[in-house]
């Protein structure tokens, strides 16, 4: 599955003991979908801080066998 236009802007350094990733797929139509991933640090009090956001477009490919 090819991807187009990936970007990963880092907002601040990821420090601490726990990292949490959360992904969301946003359907954009029959031919493509947009995926967004958030990377967060988590404190001992379960407080999350956003550290990076990744986004890209996914294009499905159909493979035909002879």
Short mmCIF file of N, CA and C in Angstrom, two decimals:
data_model
loop_
_atom_site.label_atom_id
_atom_site.label_comp_id
_atom_site.label_asym_id
_atom_site.label_seq_id
_atom_site.Cartn_x
_atom_site.Cartn_y
_atom_site.Cartn_z
N UNK A 1 0.83 -1.16 0.00
CA UNK A 1 0.00 0.00 0.00
C UNK A 1 0.89 1.24 0.00
N UNK A 2 0.97 1.94 -1.12
CA UNK A 2 1.80 3.15 -1.17
C UNK A 2 1.21 4.26 -0.30
N UNK A 3 2.10 5.11 0.17
CA UNK A 3 1.64 6.28 0.92
C UNK A 3 2.10 7.52 0.18
N UNK A 4 1.39 8.59 0.36
CA UNK A 4 1.76 9.84 -0.27
C UNK A 4 1.75 10.97 0.74
N UNK A 5 2.71 11.86 0.61
CA UNK A 5 2.76 13.04 1.44
C UNK A 5 2.91 12.82 2.93
N UNK A 6 3.78 11.87 3.38
CA UNK A 6 3.92 11.69 4.83
C UNK A 6 4.62 12.89 5.46
N UNK A 7 4.21 13.23 6.67
CA UNK A 7 4.89 14.29 7.42
C UNK A 7 4.84 13.93 8.90
N UNK A 8 5.94 14.26 9.61
CA UNK A 8 6.01 13.98 11.05
C UNK A 8 6.64 15.18 11.75
N UNK A 9 5.87 16.22 12.02
CA UNK A 9 6.43 17.34 12.76
C UNK A 9 6.52 17.01 14.26
N UNK A 10 7.71 17.19 14.82
CA UNK A 10 7.91 16.97 16.26
C UNK A 10 7.64 18.29 16.97
N UNK A 11 6.77 18.26 17.95
CA UNK A 11 6.38 19.47 18.65
C UNK A 11 7.31 19.80 19.81
N UNK A 12 7.78 18.77 20.53
CA UNK A 12 8.73 18.95 21.62
C UNK A 12 9.40 17.60 21.89
N UNK A 13 10.53 17.58 22.57
CA UNK A 13 11.21 16.30 22.85
C UNK A 13 10.34 15.35 23.67
N UNK A 14 10.40 14.07 23.32
CA UNK A 14 9.64 13.05 24.06
C UNK A 14 10.50 12.56 25.22
N UNK A 15 10.20 13.05 26.41
CA UNK A 15 10.94 12.65 27.61
C UNK A 15 9.99 11.92 28.54
N UNK A 16 10.53 11.15 29.43
CA UNK A 16 9.70 10.42 30.38
C UNK A 16 9.82 8.92 30.20
N UNK A 17 9.01 8.18 30.94
CA UNK A 17 9.09 6.72 30.93
C UNK A 17 8.09 6.06 30.02
N UNK A 18 6.97 6.73 29.70
CA UNK A 18 5.92 6.09 28.93
C UNK A 18 5.55 6.92 27.71
N UNK A 19 5.50 6.27 26.54
CA UNK A 19 5.02 6.90 25.32
C UNK A 19 3.72 6.20 24.93
N UNK A 20 2.78 6.96 24.42
CA UNK A 20 1.51 6.39 23.96
C UNK A 20 1.27 6.90 22.54
N UNK A 21 0.88 5.99 21.66
CA UNK A 21 0.53 6.36 20.29
C UNK A 21 -0.95 6.13 20.08
N UNK A 22 -1.56 7.04 19.36
CA UNK A 22 -2.98 6.94 19.05
C UNK A 22 -3.15 7.23 17.56
N UNK A 23 -3.84 6.36 16.84
CA UNK A 23 -4.01 6.53 15.40
C UNK A 23 -5.48 6.66 15.04
N UNK A 24 -5.74 7.47 14.02
CA UNK A 24 -7.08 7.66 13.51
C UNK A 24 -7.03 7.61 11.99
N UNK A 25 -7.92 6.85 11.37
CA UNK A 25 -8.03 6.81 9.92
C UNK A 25 -9.26 7.61 9.53
N UNK A 26 -9.05 8.57 8.65
CA UNK A 26 -10.13 9.43 8.19
C UNK A 26 -10.43 9.04 6.74
N UNK A 27 -11.52 8.33 6.49
CA UNK A 27 -11.82 7.94 5.11
C UNK A 27 -12.02 9.17 4.23
N UNK A 28 -11.38 9.16 3.07
CA UNK A 28 -11.48 10.31 2.17
C UNK A 28 -12.13 9.93 0.85
N UNK A 29 -12.50 8.67 0.68
CA UNK A 29 -13.12 8.25 -0.57
C UNK A 29 -12.72 6.83 -0.93
N UNK A 30 -13.09 6.42 -2.12
CA UNK A 30 -12.78 5.06 -2.57
C UNK A 30 -11.30 4.83 -2.84
N UNK A 31 -10.58 5.84 -3.27
CA UNK A 31 -9.21 5.67 -3.73
C UNK A 31 -8.13 6.01 -2.71
N UNK A 32 -8.48 6.66 -1.63
CA UNK A 32 -7.46 7.03 -0.66
C UNK A 32 -8.07 7.23 0.72
N UNK A 33 -7.21 7.19 1.73
CA UNK A 33 -7.61 7.49 3.11
C UNK A 33 -6.48 8.25 3.77
N UNK A 34 -6.82 9.11 4.69
CA UNK A 34 -5.83 9.88 5.44
C UNK A 34 -5.70 9.26 6.82
N UNK A 35 -4.45 9.04 7.24
CA UNK A 35 -4.19 8.49 8.57
C UNK A 35 -3.42 9.52 9.39
N UNK A 36 -3.85 9.71 10.63
CA UNK A 36 -3.18 10.63 11.55
C UNK A 36 -2.75 9.85 12.77
N UNK A 37 -1.51 10.04 13.21
CA UNK A 37 -0.98 9.40 14.41
C UNK A 37 -0.46 10.46 15.36
N UNK A 38 -0.84 10.35 16.63
CA UNK A 38 -0.35 11.25 17.67
C UNK A 38 0.57 10.46 18.59
N UNK A 39 1.71 11.04 18.94
CA UNK A 39 2.63 10.45 19.90
C UNK A 39 2.61 11.33 21.15
N UNK A 40 2.30 10.70 22.29
CA UNK A 40 2.16 11.44 23.54
C UNK A 40 3.06 10.83 24.61
N UNK A 41 3.51 11.68 25.53
CA UNK A 41 4.16 11.17 26.74
C UNK A 41 3.11 11.12 27.83
N UNK A 42 3.28 10.19 28.77
CA UNK A 42 2.30 10.00 29.84
C UNK A 42 3.03 10.08 31.18
N UNK A 43 2.52 10.91 32.09
CA UNK A 43 3.11 11.03 33.43
C UNK A 43 2.57 9.92 34.33
N UNK A 44 3.12 9.83 35.53
CA UNK A 44 2.64 8.84 36.50
C UNK A 44 1.19 9.09 36.90
N UNK A 45 0.73 10.35 36.75
CA UNK A 45 -0.67 10.70 37.06
C UNK A 45 -1.57 10.51 35.84
N UNK A 46 -1.07 9.85 34.79
CA UNK A 46 -1.79 9.58 33.54
C UNK A 46 -2.14 10.85 32.78
N UNK A 47 -1.31 11.89 32.94
CA UNK A 47 -1.50 13.13 32.18
C UNK A 47 -0.73 13.01 30.86
N UNK A 48 -1.41 13.27 29.76
CA UNK A 48 -0.80 13.14 28.44
C UNK A 48 -0.34 14.50 27.92
N UNK A 49 0.82 14.49 27.21
CA UNK A 49 1.32 15.68 26.54
C UNK A 49 1.67 15.30 25.12
N UNK A 50 1.10 16.01 24.15
CA UNK A 50 1.34 15.73 22.75
C UNK A 50 2.78 16.09 22.39
N UNK A 51 3.49 15.15 21.75
CA UNK A 51 4.91 15.36 21.40
C UNK A 51 5.15 15.41 19.90
N UNK A 52 4.39 14.63 19.13
CA UNK A 52 4.57 14.62 17.67
C UNK A 52 3.26 14.20 17.01
N UNK A 53 3.08 14.67 15.79
CA UNK A 53 1.90 14.33 15.00
C UNK A 53 2.39 13.86 13.63
N UNK A 54 1.92 12.69 13.21
CA UNK A 54 2.27 12.17 11.88
C UNK A 54 1.00 12.07 11.07
N UNK A 55 1.10 12.41 9.79
CA UNK A 55 -0.06 12.31 8.93
C UNK A 55 0.39 11.88 7.55
N UNK A 56 -0.40 11.05 6.90
CA UNK A 56 -0.08 10.60 5.56
C UNK A 56 -1.32 10.09 4.86
N UNK A 57 -1.23 9.98 3.54
CA UNK A 57 -2.32 9.47 2.73
C UNK A 57 -1.98 8.07 2.29
N UNK A 58 -2.93 7.15 2.41
CA UNK A 58 -2.74 5.76 2.04
C UNK A 58 -3.54 5.49 0.78
N UNK A 59 -2.88 4.86 -0.21
CA UNK A 59 -3.52 4.54 -1.48
C UNK A 59 -3.54 3.03 -1.65
N UNK A 60 -4.72 2.40 -1.69
CA UNK A 60 -4.77 0.94 -1.86
C UNK A 60 -4.38 0.54 -3.28
N UNK A 61 -3.72 -0.62 -3.39
CA UNK A 61 -3.30 -1.15 -4.68
C UNK A 61 -3.85 -2.56 -4.83
N UNK A 62 -4.44 -2.84 -5.98
CA UNK A 62 -4.93 -4.17 -6.26
C UNK A 62 -3.89 -4.91 -7.09
N UNK A 63 -3.44 -6.06 -6.62
CA UNK A 63 -2.45 -6.85 -7.34
C UNK A 63 -3.19 -7.94 -8.11
N UNK A 64 -2.96 -7.97 -9.40
CA UNK A 64 -3.62 -8.97 -10.24
C UNK A 64 -2.61 -10.05 -10.60
N UNK A 65 -2.98 -11.28 -10.37
CA UNK A 65 -2.11 -12.39 -10.72
C UNK A 65 -2.52 -12.96 -12.07
N UNK A 66 -1.56 -13.42 -12.87
CA UNK A 66 -1.88 -13.95 -14.20
C UNK A 66 -2.63 -15.26 -14.13
#
